[in-house]
mmCIF file with all atom_site columns, C-alpha atoms in Angstrom:
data_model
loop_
_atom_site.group_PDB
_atom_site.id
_atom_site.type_symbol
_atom_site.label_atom_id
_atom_site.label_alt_id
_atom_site.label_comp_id
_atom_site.label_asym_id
_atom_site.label_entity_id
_atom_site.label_seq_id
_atom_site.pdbx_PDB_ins_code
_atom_site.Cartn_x
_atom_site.Cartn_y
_atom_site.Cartn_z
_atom_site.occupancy
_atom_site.B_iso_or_equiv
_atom_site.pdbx_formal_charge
_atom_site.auth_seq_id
_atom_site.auth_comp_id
_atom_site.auth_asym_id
_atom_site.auth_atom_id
_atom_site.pdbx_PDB_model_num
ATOM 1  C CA . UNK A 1 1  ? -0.155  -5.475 12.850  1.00 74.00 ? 1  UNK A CA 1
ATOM 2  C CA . UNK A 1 2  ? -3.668  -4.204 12.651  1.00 80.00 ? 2  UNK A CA 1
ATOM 3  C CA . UNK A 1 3  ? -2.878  -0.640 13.287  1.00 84.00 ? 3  UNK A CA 1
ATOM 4  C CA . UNK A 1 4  ? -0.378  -0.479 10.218  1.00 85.00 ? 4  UNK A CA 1
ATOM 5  C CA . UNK A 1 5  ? -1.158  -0.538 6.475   1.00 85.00 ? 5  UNK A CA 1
ATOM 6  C CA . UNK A 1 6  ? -0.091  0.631  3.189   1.00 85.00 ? 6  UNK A CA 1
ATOM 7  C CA . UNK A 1 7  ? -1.835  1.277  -0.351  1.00 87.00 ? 7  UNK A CA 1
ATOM 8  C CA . UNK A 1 8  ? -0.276  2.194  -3.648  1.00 88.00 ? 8  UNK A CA 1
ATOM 9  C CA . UNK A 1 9  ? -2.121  4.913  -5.512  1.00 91.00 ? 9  UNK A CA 1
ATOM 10 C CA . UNK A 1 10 ? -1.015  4.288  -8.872  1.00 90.00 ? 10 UNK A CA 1
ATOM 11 C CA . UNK A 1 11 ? -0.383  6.918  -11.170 1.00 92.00 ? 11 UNK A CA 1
ATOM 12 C CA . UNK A 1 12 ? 1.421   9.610  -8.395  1.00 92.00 ? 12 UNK A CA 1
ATOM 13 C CA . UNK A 1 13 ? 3.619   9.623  -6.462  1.00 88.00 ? 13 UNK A CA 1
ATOM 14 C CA . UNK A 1 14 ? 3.740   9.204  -2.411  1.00 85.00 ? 14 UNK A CA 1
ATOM 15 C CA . UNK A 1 15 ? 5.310   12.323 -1.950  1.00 86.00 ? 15 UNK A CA 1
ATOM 16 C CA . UNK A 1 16 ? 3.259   14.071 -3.877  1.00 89.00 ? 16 UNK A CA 1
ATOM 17 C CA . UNK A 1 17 ? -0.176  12.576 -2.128  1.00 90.00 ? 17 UNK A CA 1
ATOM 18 C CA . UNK A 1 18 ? 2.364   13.296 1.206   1.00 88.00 ? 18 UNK A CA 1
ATOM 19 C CA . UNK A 1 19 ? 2.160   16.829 0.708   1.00 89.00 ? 19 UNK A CA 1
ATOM 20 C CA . UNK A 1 20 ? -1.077  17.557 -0.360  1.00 93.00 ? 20 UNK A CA 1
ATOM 21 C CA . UNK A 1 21 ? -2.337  15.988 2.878   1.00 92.00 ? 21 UNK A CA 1
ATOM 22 C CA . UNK A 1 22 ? 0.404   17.712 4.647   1.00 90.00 ? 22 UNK A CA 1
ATOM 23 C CA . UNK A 1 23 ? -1.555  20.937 3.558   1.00 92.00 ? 23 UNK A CA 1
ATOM 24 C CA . UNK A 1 24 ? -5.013  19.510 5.222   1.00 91.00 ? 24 UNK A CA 1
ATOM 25 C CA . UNK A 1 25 ? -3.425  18.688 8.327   1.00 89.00 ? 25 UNK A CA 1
ATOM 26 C CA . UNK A 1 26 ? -2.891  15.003 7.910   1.00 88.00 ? 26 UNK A CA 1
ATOM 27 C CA . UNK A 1 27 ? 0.737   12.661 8.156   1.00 83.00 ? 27 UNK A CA 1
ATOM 28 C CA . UNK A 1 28 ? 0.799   9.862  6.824   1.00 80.00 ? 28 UNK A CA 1
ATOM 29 C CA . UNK A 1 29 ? 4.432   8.148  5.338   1.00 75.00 ? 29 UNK A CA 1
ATOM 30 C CA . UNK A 1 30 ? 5.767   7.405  1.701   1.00 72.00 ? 30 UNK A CA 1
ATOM 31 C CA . UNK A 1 31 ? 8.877   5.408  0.895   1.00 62.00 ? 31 UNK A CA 1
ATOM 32 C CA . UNK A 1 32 ? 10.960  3.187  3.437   1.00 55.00 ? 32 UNK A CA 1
ATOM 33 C CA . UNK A 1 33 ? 9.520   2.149  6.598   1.00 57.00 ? 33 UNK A CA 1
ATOM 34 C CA . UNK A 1 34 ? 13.153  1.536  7.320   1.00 53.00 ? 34 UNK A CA 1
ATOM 35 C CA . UNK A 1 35 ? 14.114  5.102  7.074   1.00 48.00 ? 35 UNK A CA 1
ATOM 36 C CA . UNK A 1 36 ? 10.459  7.026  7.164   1.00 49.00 ? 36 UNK A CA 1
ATOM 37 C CA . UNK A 1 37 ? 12.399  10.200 7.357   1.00 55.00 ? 37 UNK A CA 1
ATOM 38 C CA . UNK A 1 38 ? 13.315  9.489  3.354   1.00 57.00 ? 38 UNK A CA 1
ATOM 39 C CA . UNK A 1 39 ? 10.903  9.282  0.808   1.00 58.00 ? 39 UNK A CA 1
ATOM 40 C CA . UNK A 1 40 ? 13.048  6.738  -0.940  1.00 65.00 ? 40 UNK A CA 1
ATOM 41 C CA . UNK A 1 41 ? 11.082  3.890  -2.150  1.00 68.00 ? 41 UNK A CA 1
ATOM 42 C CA . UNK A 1 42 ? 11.212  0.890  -0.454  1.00 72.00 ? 42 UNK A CA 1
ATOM 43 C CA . UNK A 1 43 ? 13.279  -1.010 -1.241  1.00 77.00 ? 43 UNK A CA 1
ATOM 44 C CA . UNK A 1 44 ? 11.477  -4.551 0.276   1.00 77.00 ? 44 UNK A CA 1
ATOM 45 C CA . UNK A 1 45 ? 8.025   -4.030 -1.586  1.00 74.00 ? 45 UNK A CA 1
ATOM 46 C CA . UNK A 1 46 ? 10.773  -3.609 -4.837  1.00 78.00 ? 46 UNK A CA 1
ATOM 47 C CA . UNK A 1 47 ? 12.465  -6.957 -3.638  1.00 85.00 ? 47 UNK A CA 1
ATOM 48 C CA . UNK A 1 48 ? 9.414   -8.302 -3.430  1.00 82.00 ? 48 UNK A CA 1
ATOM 49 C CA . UNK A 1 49 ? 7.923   -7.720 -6.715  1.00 82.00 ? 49 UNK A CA 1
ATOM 50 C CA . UNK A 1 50 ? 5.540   -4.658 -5.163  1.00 78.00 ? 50 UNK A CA 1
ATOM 51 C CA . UNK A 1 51 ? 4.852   -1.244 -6.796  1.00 74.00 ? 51 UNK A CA 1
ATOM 52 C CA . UNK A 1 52 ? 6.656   1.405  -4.698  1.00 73.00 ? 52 UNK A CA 1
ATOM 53 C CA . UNK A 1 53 ? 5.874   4.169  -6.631  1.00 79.00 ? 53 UNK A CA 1
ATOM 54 C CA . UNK A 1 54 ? 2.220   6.303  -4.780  1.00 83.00 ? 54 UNK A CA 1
ATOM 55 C CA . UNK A 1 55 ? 3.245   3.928  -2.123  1.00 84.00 ? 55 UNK A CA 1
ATOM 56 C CA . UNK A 1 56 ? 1.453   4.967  1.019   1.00 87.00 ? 56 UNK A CA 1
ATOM 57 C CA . UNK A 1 57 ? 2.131   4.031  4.548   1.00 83.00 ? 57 UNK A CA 1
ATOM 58 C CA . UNK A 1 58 ? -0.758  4.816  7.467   1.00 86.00 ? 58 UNK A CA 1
ATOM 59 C CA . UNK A 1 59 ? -0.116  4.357  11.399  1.00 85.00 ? 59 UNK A CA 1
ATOM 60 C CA . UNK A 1 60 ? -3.583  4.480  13.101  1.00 87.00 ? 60 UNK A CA 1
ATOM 61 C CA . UNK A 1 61 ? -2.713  5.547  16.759  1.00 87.00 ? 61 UNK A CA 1
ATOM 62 C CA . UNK A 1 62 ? -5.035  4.574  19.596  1.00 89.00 ? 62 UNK A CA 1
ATOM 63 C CA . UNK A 1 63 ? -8.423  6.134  19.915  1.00 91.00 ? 63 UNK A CA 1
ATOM 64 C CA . UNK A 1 64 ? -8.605  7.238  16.265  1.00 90.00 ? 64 UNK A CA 1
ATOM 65 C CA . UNK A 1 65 ? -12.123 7.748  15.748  1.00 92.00 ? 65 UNK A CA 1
ATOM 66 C CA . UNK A 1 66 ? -14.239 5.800  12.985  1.00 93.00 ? 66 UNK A CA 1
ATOM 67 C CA . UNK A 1 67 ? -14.852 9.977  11.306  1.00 94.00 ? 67 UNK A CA 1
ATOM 68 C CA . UNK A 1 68 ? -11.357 10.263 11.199  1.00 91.00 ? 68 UNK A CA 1
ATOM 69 C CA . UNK A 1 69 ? -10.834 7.305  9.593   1.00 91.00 ? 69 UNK A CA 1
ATOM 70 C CA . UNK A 1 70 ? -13.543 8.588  7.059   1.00 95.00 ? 70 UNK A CA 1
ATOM 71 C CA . UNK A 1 71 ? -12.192 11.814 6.961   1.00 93.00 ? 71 UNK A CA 1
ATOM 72 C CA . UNK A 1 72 ? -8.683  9.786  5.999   1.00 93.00 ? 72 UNK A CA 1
ATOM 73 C CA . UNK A 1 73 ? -10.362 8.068  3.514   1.00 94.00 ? 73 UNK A CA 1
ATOM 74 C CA . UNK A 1 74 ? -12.096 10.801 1.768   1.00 97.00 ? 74 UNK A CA 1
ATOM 75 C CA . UNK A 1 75 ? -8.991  13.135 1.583   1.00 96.00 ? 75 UNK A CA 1
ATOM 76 C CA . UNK A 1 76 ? -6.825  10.486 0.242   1.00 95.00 ? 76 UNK A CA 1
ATOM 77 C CA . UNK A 1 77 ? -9.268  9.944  -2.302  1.00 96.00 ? 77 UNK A CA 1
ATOM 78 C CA . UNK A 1 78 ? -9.497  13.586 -3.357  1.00 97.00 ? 78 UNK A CA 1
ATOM 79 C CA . UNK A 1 79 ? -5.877  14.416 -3.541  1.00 96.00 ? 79 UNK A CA 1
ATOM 80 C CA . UNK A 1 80 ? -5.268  10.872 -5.752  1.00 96.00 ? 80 UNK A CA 1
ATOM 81 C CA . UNK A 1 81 ? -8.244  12.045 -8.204  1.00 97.00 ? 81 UNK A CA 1
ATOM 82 C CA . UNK A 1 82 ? -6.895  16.005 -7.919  1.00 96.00 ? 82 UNK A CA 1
ATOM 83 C CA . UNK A 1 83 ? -3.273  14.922 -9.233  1.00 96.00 ? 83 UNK A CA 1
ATOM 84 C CA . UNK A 1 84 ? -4.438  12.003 -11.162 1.00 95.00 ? 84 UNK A CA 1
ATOM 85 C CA . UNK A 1 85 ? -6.182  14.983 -13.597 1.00 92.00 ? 85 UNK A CA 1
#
């Protein structure tokens, strides 16, 4: 679906890139799309040969603008350098 992608930031964790954008206001997911409410990995992209760990799963509702999408992009970015080091 066009509206539904996932990265892996390698080197953290989801959960911690989860709550650092948390702090700024932003949800994304981490973990099972089976169970989103645990941060479990998932357990698929493992089947599947996939990374799981600073797996990262984004939902872009309807009438998300192209600056929040930037705005997405450029947090995600500083919180992955910030706990990178």
């Amino acid at each position: 679906l066009p509206h539904l992608f996932s990265i892996v930031a390698e080197g953290v964790t989801g959960e911690q890139v989860v709550r650092e954008l948390v702090t700024q206001g932003i949800d994304i997911d981490s973990g099972s799309a089976c169970s989103p409410e645990d941060l479990q990995p998932s357990h698929v992209l493992a089947a599947m040969g996939y990374p799981t760990s600073g797996h990262l799963r984004f939902t872009l509702h309807h009438g998300v603008t192209r600056e929040e999408i930037a705005k997405l992009v450029s947090s995600v970015s500083a919180v992955v350098a910030k706990l990178r080091g």
